[in-house]
């Protein structure tokens, strides 16, 4: 994959001011940014617009999971905001995925990349089993990636550890967006299926979603630059 701008910095902050304080120090040529449930619920679409005005591509990570008509409407609204990437839970099923695809396709002009979330990187096999999925994370990711690809979405969110099996099960160019990234020695926090940035790229990830390893560092910019240089040196 030829996109040199592969790092997506997670802006998981309680308000727009905190998110913009970090964004103002970041260069849109060096990273993209992700707005998730916490920031979007607190600050709304205006924070997305402010980030886009600063030149950032925004991944709107709201993981829609609802009946097809509702998800289609949410995807249309996200596309109208002008975001670069938007996602839905692949577990919502074929009809929901198809409705999301159709809604985005009907948007005039630039369309966001439409991505399906497979299995959250905070879940391990034991946690999956507890909610009735006994086949393990890897098999469930493979199943949901195949369905997502069949429905014409642009890629999936998965752990980098599953990128190779997703590639094998899907068409060329199908994107692997991978959270659960940690630097050697970082705390895992609530994540379970974690991989380092260089390993993630080596394993076939297209985009790295990196939150606390950057945002909780004493010097977030230095960590971002270290990661970028590590990737480019490869
Ligand atoms: O701080 P950390 O690097 O763990 O942040 C990961 C981000 O990626 C969080 O915002 C989380 O919501 C998101 N995410 C995830 N696992 C997925 C999809 C998204 O961790 N499967």
PDB file of C-alpha atoms and ligand atoms in Angstrom:
ATOM      1  CA  UNK A   1       0.000   0.000   0.000  1.00  0.00           C
ATOM      2  CA  UNK A   2       1.437   3.281  -1.109  1.00  0.00           C
ATOM      3  CA  UNK A   3      -0.124   5.768   1.333  1.00  0.00           C
ATOM      4  CA  UNK A   4       2.804   7.229   3.307  1.00  0.00           C
ATOM      5  CA  UNK A   5       0.439   8.753   5.905  1.00  0.00           C
ATOM      6  CA  UNK A   6      -0.495   5.605   7.814  1.00  0.00           C
ATOM      7  CA  UNK A   7      -0.716   6.687  11.423  1.00  0.00           C
ATOM      8  CA  UNK A   8      -4.091   7.659  12.838  1.00  0.00           C
ATOM      9  CA  UNK A   9      -3.754   9.465  16.175  1.00  0.00           C
ATOM     10  CA  UNK A  10      -6.658   8.770  18.526  1.00  0.00           C
ATOM     11  CA  UNK A  11      -8.195  11.919  19.991  1.00  0.00           C
ATOM     12  CA  UNK A  12      -9.975  10.264  22.939  1.00  0.00           C
ATOM     13  CA  UNK A  13     -10.509  13.434  24.974  1.00  0.00           C
ATOM     14  CA  UNK A  14     -13.441  14.703  27.051  1.00  0.00           C
ATOM     15  CA  UNK A  15     -13.741  18.034  25.238  1.00  0.00           C
ATOM     16  CA  UNK A  16     -12.850  19.865  22.040  1.00  0.00           C
ATOM     17  CA  UNK A  17     -10.287  22.128  23.710  1.00  0.00           C
ATOM     18  CA  UNK A  18      -8.138  19.178  24.837  1.00  0.00           C
ATOM     19  CA  UNK A  19      -8.369  17.517  21.420  1.00  0.00           C
ATOM     20  CA  UNK A  20      -7.529  20.714  19.560  1.00  0.00           C
ATOM     21  CA  UNK A  21      -4.601  21.418  21.912  1.00  0.00           C
ATOM     22  CA  UNK A  22      -2.920  18.230  20.663  1.00  0.00           C
ATOM     23  CA  UNK A  23      -4.129  18.646  17.073  1.00  0.00           C
ATOM     24  CA  UNK A  24      -2.585  22.108  16.884  1.00  0.00           C
ATOM     25  CA  UNK A  25       0.814  20.549  17.515  1.00  0.00           C
ATOM     26  CA  UNK A  26       0.340  17.786  14.924  1.00  0.00           C
ATOM     27  CA  UNK A  27       1.072  18.062  11.195  1.00  0.00           C
ATOM     28  CA  UNK A  28      -1.708  16.714   8.908  1.00  0.00           C
ATOM     29  CA  UNK A  29       1.026  15.535   6.524  1.00  0.00           C
ATOM     30  CA  UNK A  30       2.410  13.279   9.284  1.00  0.00           C
ATOM     31  CA  UNK A  31      -0.761  11.703  10.668  1.00  0.00           C
ATOM     32  CA  UNK A  32      -4.505  11.469  10.425  1.00  0.00           C
ATOM     33  CA  UNK A  33      -6.788  11.779  13.452  1.00  0.00           C
ATOM     34  CA  UNK A  34      -9.604   9.711  14.912  1.00  0.00           C
ATOM     35  CA  UNK A  35     -12.689  11.117  16.624  1.00  0.00           C
ATOM     36  CA  UNK A  36     -14.482   8.486  18.684  1.00  0.00           C
ATOM     37  CA  UNK A  37     -17.487   8.207  20.937  1.00  0.00           C
ATOM     38  CA  UNK A  38     -16.159  10.224  23.879  1.00  0.00           C
ATOM     39  CA  UNK A  39     -15.102  13.310  21.932  1.00  0.00           C
ATOM     40  CA  UNK A  40     -18.017  13.218  19.475  1.00  0.00           C
ATOM     41  CA  UNK A  41     -20.583  12.848  22.265  1.00  0.00           C
ATOM     42  CA  UNK A  42     -19.049  15.742  24.171  1.00  0.00           C
ATOM     43  CA  UNK A  43     -18.208  18.092  21.314  1.00  0.00           C
ATOM     44  CA  UNK A  44     -20.343  17.063  18.315  1.00  0.00           C
ATOM     45  CA  UNK A  45     -19.743  17.663  14.612  1.00  0.00           C
ATOM     46  CA  UNK A  46     -18.080  21.038  15.185  1.00  0.00           C
ATOM     47  CA  UNK A  47     -14.883  19.381  16.436  1.00  0.00           C
ATOM     48  CA  UNK A  48     -14.758  17.291  13.241  1.00  0.00           C
ATOM     49  CA  UNK A  49     -15.158  20.476  11.197  1.00  0.00           C
ATOM     50  CA  UNK A  50     -12.450  22.253  13.190  1.00  0.00           C
ATOM     51  CA  UNK A  51     -10.012  19.371  12.611  1.00  0.00           C
ATOM     52  CA  UNK A  52     -10.823  19.284   8.899  1.00  0.00           C
ATOM     53  CA  UNK A  53     -10.263  23.041   8.685  1.00  0.00           C
ATOM     54  CA  UNK A  54      -6.789  22.463  10.069  1.00  0.00           C
ATOM     55  CA  UNK A  55      -6.206  20.072   7.166  1.00  0.00           C
ATOM     56  CA  UNK A  56      -6.701  16.729   8.920  1.00  0.00           C
ATOM     57  CA  UNK A  57      -8.362  13.687   7.421  1.00  0.00           C
ATOM     58  CA  UNK A  58     -10.783  12.522  10.122  1.00  0.00           C
ATOM     59  CA  UNK A  59     -11.666   8.912  10.907  1.00  0.00           C
ATOM     60  CA  UNK A  60     -15.092   9.120  12.550  1.00  0.00           C
ATOM     61  CA  UNK A  61     -14.991   6.011  14.765  1.00  0.00           C
ATOM     62  CA  UNK A  62     -18.590   5.726  15.961  1.00  0.00           C
ATOM     63  CA  UNK A  63     -18.910   2.002  15.113  1.00  0.00           C
ATOM     64  CA  UNK A  64     -22.538   2.143  14.025  1.00  0.00           C
ATOM     65  CA  UNK A  65     -24.455  -1.038  14.914  1.00  0.00           C
ATOM     66  CA  UNK A  66     -28.220  -0.841  14.465  1.00  0.00           C
ATOM     67  CA  UNK A  67     -30.973  -1.778  12.021  1.00  0.00           C
ATOM     68  CA  UNK A  68     -30.068  -1.173   8.353  1.00  0.00           C
ATOM     69  CA  UNK A  69     -32.199   1.953   7.879  1.00  0.00           C
ATOM     70  CA  UNK A  70     -30.719   3.651  10.944  1.00  0.00           C
ATOM     71  CA  UNK A  71     -27.131   2.792  10.030  1.00  0.00           C
ATOM     72  CA  UNK A  72     -27.684   3.992   6.454  1.00  0.00           C
ATOM     73  CA  UNK A  73     -28.880   7.352   7.781  1.00  0.00           C
ATOM     74  CA  UNK A  74     -25.918   7.643  10.149  1.00  0.00           C
ATOM     75  CA  UNK A  75     -23.484   6.863   7.307  1.00  0.00           C
ATOM     76  CA  UNK A  76     -25.122   9.517   5.126  1.00  0.00           C
ATOM     77  CA  UNK A  77     -24.749  12.058   7.924  1.00  0.00           C
ATOM     78  CA  UNK A  78     -21.074  11.121   8.415  1.00  0.00           C
ATOM     79  CA  UNK A  79     -20.424  11.439   4.684  1.00  0.00           C
ATOM     80  CA  UNK A  80     -22.108  14.860   4.646  1.00  0.00           C
ATOM     81  CA  UNK A  81     -19.657  15.927   7.370  1.00  0.00           C
ATOM     82  CA  UNK A  82     -16.855  15.209   4.909  1.00  0.00           C
ATOM     83  CA  UNK A  83     -14.988  12.646   7.008  1.00  0.00           C
ATOM     84  CA  UNK A  84     -12.238  10.533   5.439  1.00  0.00           C
ATOM     85  CA  UNK A  85     -13.208   7.234   7.078  1.00  0.00           C
ATOM     86  CA  UNK A  86     -16.285   5.942   8.902  1.00  0.00           C
ATOM     87  CA  UNK A  87     -17.060   2.552  10.429  1.00  0.00           C
ATOM     88  CA  UNK A  88     -19.869   0.151  11.288  1.00  0.00           C
ATOM     89  CA  UNK A  89     -19.856  -3.100  13.280  1.00  0.00           C
ATOM     90  CA  UNK A  90     -19.585  -6.017  10.852  1.00  0.00           C
ATOM     91  CA  UNK A  91     -21.616  -8.059  13.377  1.00  0.00           C
ATOM     92  CA  UNK A  92     -24.639  -5.975  12.322  1.00  0.00           C
ATOM     93  CA  UNK A  93     -24.997  -8.452   9.457  1.00  0.00           C
ATOM     94  CA  UNK A  94     -25.211  -8.503   5.674  1.00  0.00           C
ATOM     95  CA  UNK A  95     -28.315  -6.312   5.269  1.00  0.00           C
ATOM     96  CA  UNK A  96     -26.884  -3.622   7.527  1.00  0.00           C
ATOM     97  CA  UNK A  97     -23.501  -3.663   5.762  1.00  0.00           C
ATOM     98  CA  UNK A  98     -25.173  -3.474   2.345  1.00  0.00           C
ATOM     99  CA  UNK A  99     -27.357  -0.564   3.483  1.00  0.00           C
ATOM    100  CA  UNK A 100     -24.280   1.288   4.733  1.00  0.00           C
ATOM    101  CA  UNK A 101     -22.496   0.668   1.416  1.00  0.00           C
ATOM    102  CA  UNK A 102     -25.460   1.891  -0.614  1.00  0.00           C
ATOM    103  CA  UNK A 103     -25.889   5.010   1.534  1.00  0.00           C
ATOM    104  CA  UNK A 104     -22.244   6.007   1.132  1.00  0.00           C
ATOM    105  CA  UNK A 105     -22.286   5.248  -2.603  1.00  0.00           C
ATOM    106  CA  UNK A 106     -25.198   7.621  -3.110  1.00  0.00           C
ATOM    107  CA  UNK A 107     -23.376  10.544  -1.528  1.00  0.00           C
ATOM    108  CA  UNK A 108     -22.290  13.045  -4.179  1.00  0.00           C
ATOM    109  CA  UNK A 109     -18.603  14.006  -4.320  1.00  0.00           C
ATOM    110  CA  UNK A 110     -15.870  12.596  -2.098  1.00  0.00           C
ATOM    111  CA  UNK A 111     -17.011   9.470  -0.256  1.00  0.00           C
ATOM    112  CA  UNK A 112     -15.559   8.303   3.053  1.00  0.00           C
ATOM    113  CA  UNK A 113     -13.823   4.961   3.236  1.00  0.00           C
ATOM    114  CA  UNK A 114     -16.348   2.568   4.773  1.00  0.00           C
ATOM    115  CA  UNK A 115     -14.833   0.110   7.232  1.00  0.00           C
ATOM    116  CA  UNK A 116     -16.301  -2.817   9.191  1.00  0.00           C
ATOM    117  CA  UNK A 117     -15.245  -3.479  12.781  1.00  0.00           C
ATOM    118  CA  UNK A 118     -14.587  -7.213  13.214  1.00  0.00           C
ATOM    119  CA  UNK A 119     -13.702  -8.128  16.825  1.00  0.00           C
ATOM    120  CA  UNK A 120     -12.686  -5.399  19.271  1.00  0.00           C
ATOM    121  CA  UNK A 121      -8.994  -5.628  20.155  1.00  0.00           C
ATOM    122  CA  UNK A 122      -9.996  -5.491  23.822  1.00  0.00           C
ATOM    123  CA  UNK A 123     -11.577  -8.955  23.511  1.00  0.00           C
ATOM    124  CA  UNK A 124      -9.650 -12.208  23.880  1.00  0.00           C
ATOM    125  CA  UNK A 125     -10.926 -15.731  23.246  1.00  0.00           C
ATOM    126  CA  UNK A 126     -12.235 -16.127  26.806  1.00  0.00           C
ATOM    127  CA  UNK A 127     -14.229 -12.871  26.633  1.00  0.00           C
ATOM    128  CA  UNK A 128     -15.647 -13.879  23.240  1.00  0.00           C
ATOM    129  CA  UNK A 129     -16.662 -17.279  24.545  1.00  0.00           C
ATOM    130  CA  UNK A 130     -18.566 -15.587  27.362  1.00  0.00           C
ATOM    131  CA  UNK A 131     -20.752 -13.788  24.804  1.00  0.00           C
ATOM    132  CA  UNK A 132     -21.435 -16.984  22.878  1.00  0.00           C
ATOM    133  CA  UNK A 133     -18.660 -16.865  20.276  1.00  0.00           C
ATOM    134  CA  UNK A 134     -16.735 -20.065  20.870  1.00  0.00           C
ATOM    135  CA  UNK A 135     -14.607 -20.169  17.711  1.00  0.00           C
ATOM    136  CA  UNK A 136     -11.946 -17.729  18.991  1.00  0.00           C
ATOM    137  CA  UNK A 137     -10.977 -14.238  17.832  1.00  0.00           C
ATOM    138  CA  UNK A 138      -9.041 -15.230  14.703  1.00  0.00           C
ATOM    139  CA  UNK A 139     -11.827 -17.351  13.195  1.00  0.00           C
ATOM    140  CA  UNK A 140     -14.453 -14.733  14.030  1.00  0.00           C
ATOM    141  CA  UNK A 141     -12.328 -11.965  12.452  1.00  0.00           C
ATOM    142  CA  UNK A 142     -11.902 -14.077   9.316  1.00  0.00           C
ATOM    143  CA  UNK A 143     -15.641 -14.740   9.097  1.00  0.00           C
ATOM    144  CA  UNK A 144     -16.591 -11.074   9.559  1.00  0.00           C
ATOM    145  CA  UNK A 145     -13.866  -9.819   7.177  1.00  0.00           C
ATOM    146  CA  UNK A 146     -15.167 -12.161   4.459  1.00  0.00           C
ATOM    147  CA  UNK A 147     -18.724 -10.876   4.972  1.00  0.00           C
ATOM    148  CA  UNK A 148     -17.541  -7.243   4.995  1.00  0.00           C
ATOM    149  CA  UNK A 149     -15.594  -7.745   1.784  1.00  0.00           C
ATOM    150  CA  UNK A 150     -18.574  -9.529   0.148  1.00  0.00           C
ATOM    151  CA  UNK A 151     -20.731  -6.507   0.951  1.00  0.00           C
ATOM    152  CA  UNK A 152     -18.274  -4.221  -0.846  1.00  0.00           C
ATOM    153  CA  UNK A 153     -16.918  -2.283   2.110  1.00  0.00           C
ATOM    154  CA  UNK A 154     -13.396  -0.843   1.819  1.00  0.00           C
ATOM    155  CA  UNK A 155     -11.779  -2.733   4.688  1.00  0.00           C
ATOM    156  CA  UNK A 156     -11.948  -3.840   8.299  1.00  0.00           C
ATOM    157  CA  UNK A 157     -10.740  -2.920  11.739  1.00  0.00           C
ATOM    158  CA  UNK A 158      -8.866  -5.871  13.238  1.00  0.00           C
ATOM    159  CA  UNK A 159      -5.737  -6.611  15.236  1.00  0.00           C
ATOM    160  CA  UNK A 160      -2.548  -6.545  13.154  1.00  0.00           C
ATOM    161  CA  UNK A 161      -2.088 -10.122  14.326  1.00  0.00           C
ATOM    162  CA  UNK A 162      -5.057 -11.015  12.085  1.00  0.00           C
ATOM    163  CA  UNK A 163      -4.029  -8.893   9.055  1.00  0.00           C
ATOM    164  CA  UNK A 164      -2.544 -11.814   7.127  1.00  0.00           C
ATOM    165  CA  UNK A 165      -5.591 -14.018   7.500  1.00  0.00           C
ATOM    166  CA  UNK A 166      -7.818 -11.087   6.490  1.00  0.00           C
ATOM    167  CA  UNK A 167      -5.658 -10.560   3.368  1.00  0.00           C
ATOM    168  CA  UNK A 168      -5.936 -14.240   2.488  1.00  0.00           C
ATOM    169  CA  UNK A 169      -9.735 -14.173   2.855  1.00  0.00           C
ATOM    170  CA  UNK A 170     -10.452 -10.918   0.984  1.00  0.00           C
ATOM    171  CA  UNK A 171      -9.761  -9.092  -2.284  1.00  0.00           C
ATOM    172  CA  UNK A 172      -6.494  -7.218  -2.998  1.00  0.00           C
ATOM    173  CA  UNK A 173      -6.555  -3.654  -1.686  1.00  0.00           C
ATOM    174  CA  UNK A 174      -9.028  -4.494   1.100  1.00  0.00           C
ATOM    175  CA  UNK A 175      -7.803  -2.303   3.974  1.00  0.00           C
ATOM    176  CA  UNK A 176      -6.664  -3.474   7.404  1.00  0.00           C
ATOM    177  CA  UNK A 177      -7.038  -0.706  10.005  1.00  0.00           C
ATOM    178  CA  UNK A 178      -5.399  -1.847  13.220  1.00  0.00           C
ATOM    179  CA  UNK A 179      -5.813  -0.531  16.770  1.00  0.00           C
ATOM    180  CA  UNK A 180      -4.293  -2.337  19.739  1.00  0.00           C
ATOM    181  CA  UNK A 181      -0.900  -0.806  18.948  1.00  0.00           C
ATOM    182  CA  UNK A 182       1.562  -0.563  21.838  1.00  0.00           C
ATOM    183  CA  UNK A 183       5.252   0.322  22.014  1.00  0.00           C
ATOM    184  CA  UNK A 184       7.522  -2.221  23.697  1.00  0.00           C
ATOM    185  CA  UNK A 185       7.167  -1.632  27.444  1.00  0.00           C
ATOM    186  CA  UNK A 186       3.855   0.288  27.239  1.00  0.00           C
ATOM    187  CA  UNK A 187       0.943  -0.667  29.478  1.00  0.00           C
ATOM    188  CA  UNK A 188      -1.695  -2.671  27.615  1.00  0.00           C
ATOM    189  CA  UNK A 189      -4.516  -0.916  29.492  1.00  0.00           C
ATOM    190  CA  UNK A 190      -7.840  -2.445  28.421  1.00  0.00           C
ATOM    191  CA  UNK A 191      -6.402  -3.801  25.145  1.00  0.00           C
ATOM    192  CA  UNK A 192      -5.662  -7.530  24.840  1.00  0.00           C
ATOM    193  CA  UNK A 193      -4.522  -8.323  21.257  1.00  0.00           C
ATOM    194  CA  UNK A 194      -1.611  -5.836  21.024  1.00  0.00           C
ATOM    195  CA  UNK A 195       1.243  -5.432  18.490  1.00  0.00           C
ATOM    196  CA  UNK A 196       4.082  -2.876  18.079  1.00  0.00           C
ATOM    197  CA  UNK A 197       3.907  -0.355  15.171  1.00  0.00           C
ATOM    198  CA  UNK A 198       6.739  -1.889  13.111  1.00  0.00           C
ATOM    199  CA  UNK A 199       5.376  -5.415  13.627  1.00  0.00           C
ATOM    200  CA  UNK A 200       1.904  -4.240  12.611  1.00  0.00           C
ATOM    201  CA  UNK A 201       3.201  -2.936   9.264  1.00  0.00           C
ATOM    202  CA  UNK A 202       5.291  -6.073   8.782  1.00  0.00           C
ATOM    203  CA  UNK A 203       2.176  -8.182   9.407  1.00  0.00           C
ATOM    204  CA  UNK A 204       0.260  -6.305   6.690  1.00  0.00           C
ATOM    205  CA  UNK A 205      -1.597  -3.490   8.452  1.00  0.00           C
ATOM    206  CA  UNK A 206      -2.439  -0.506   6.208  1.00  0.00           C
ATOM    207  CA  UNK A 207      -3.302   2.038   8.902  1.00  0.00           C
ATOM    208  CA  UNK A 208      -2.206   2.087  12.550  1.00  0.00           C
ATOM    209  CA  UNK A 209      -4.663   3.499  15.085  1.00  0.00           C
ATOM    210  CA  UNK A 210      -2.538   4.738  17.989  1.00  0.00           C
ATOM    211  CA  UNK A 211      -3.982   6.293  21.126  1.00  0.00           C
ATOM    212  CA  UNK A 212      -2.505   6.210  24.580  1.00  0.00           C
ATOM    213  CA  UNK A 213       1.019   5.256  23.454  1.00  0.00           C
ATOM    214  CA  UNK A 214       1.152   8.746  21.899  1.00  0.00           C
ATOM    215  CA  UNK A 215      -1.397  10.823  23.804  1.00  0.00           C
ATOM    216  CA  UNK A 216      -0.292   9.705  27.299  1.00  0.00           C
ATOM    217  CA  UNK A 217       3.427  10.083  26.533  1.00  0.00           C
ATOM    218  CA  UNK A 218       5.401  12.858  28.185  1.00  0.00           C
ATOM    219  CA  UNK A 219       6.239  14.127  24.675  1.00  0.00           C
ATOM    220  CA  UNK A 220       3.528  12.930  22.230  1.00  0.00           C
ATOM    221  CA  UNK A 221       5.170  14.548  19.193  1.00  0.00           C
ATOM    222  CA  UNK A 222       8.502  12.883  19.837  1.00  0.00           C
ATOM    223  CA  UNK A 223       6.815   9.483  20.117  1.00  0.00           C
ATOM    224  CA  UNK A 224       4.890  10.068  16.877  1.00  0.00           C
ATOM    225  CA  UNK A 225       8.079  11.065  15.056  1.00  0.00           C
ATOM    226  CA  UNK A 226       9.934   8.027  16.445  1.00  0.00           C
ATOM    227  CA  UNK A 227       7.189   5.732  15.207  1.00  0.00           C
ATOM    228  CA  UNK A 228       7.125   7.412  11.780  1.00  0.00           C
ATOM    229  CA  UNK A 229      10.866   7.133  11.374  1.00  0.00           C
ATOM    230  CA  UNK A 230      10.733   3.504  12.502  1.00  0.00           C
ATOM    231  CA  UNK A 231       8.185   2.772   9.786  1.00  0.00           C
ATOM    232  CA  UNK A 232      10.011   4.721   7.067  1.00  0.00           C
ATOM    233  CA  UNK A 233      13.322   3.126   7.929  1.00  0.00           C
ATOM    234  CA  UNK A 234      11.837  -0.239   7.032  1.00  0.00           C
TER     235      UNK A 234
HETATM  236  O1  LIG B   1      -5.428   4.175  23.419  1.00  0.00           O
HETATM  237  P1  LIG B   1      -5.524   3.066  22.406  1.00  0.00           P
HETATM  238  O2  LIG B   1      -4.340   3.011  21.460  1.00  0.00           O
HETATM  239  O3  LIG B   1      -5.856   1.732  23.031  1.00  0.00           O
HETATM  240  O4  LIG B   1      -6.774   3.495  21.522  1.00  0.00           O
HETATM  241  C1  LIG B   1      -7.339   2.629  20.581  1.00  0.00           C
HETATM  242  C2  LIG B   1      -8.513   3.291  19.952  1.00  0.00           C
HETATM  243  O5  LIG B   1      -9.019   2.462  18.913  1.00  0.00           O
HETATM  244  C3  LIG B   1      -9.693   3.575  20.888  1.00  0.00           C
HETATM  245  O6  LIG B   1     -10.208   4.856  20.525  1.00  0.00           O
HETATM  246  C4  LIG B   1     -10.717   2.514  20.584  1.00  0.00           C
HETATM  247  O7  LIG B   1     -12.036   2.992  20.684  1.00  0.00           O
HETATM  248  C5  LIG B   1     -10.398   2.192  19.120  1.00  0.00           C
HETATM  249  N1  LIG B   1     -10.701   0.841  18.673  1.00  0.00           N
HETATM  250  C6  LIG B   1     -10.190  -0.300  19.263  1.00  0.00           C
HETATM  251  N2  LIG B   1     -10.538  -1.543  18.806  1.00  0.00           N
HETATM  252  C7  LIG B   1     -11.338  -1.664  17.745  1.00  0.00           C
HETATM  253  C8  LIG B   1     -11.830  -0.501  17.119  1.00  0.00           C
HETATM  254  C9  LIG B   1     -11.468   0.735  17.611  1.00  0.00           C
HETATM  255  O8  LIG B   1      -9.416  -0.198  20.205  1.00  0.00           O
HETATM  256  N3  LIG B   1     -11.637  -2.859  17.263  1.00  0.00           N
END
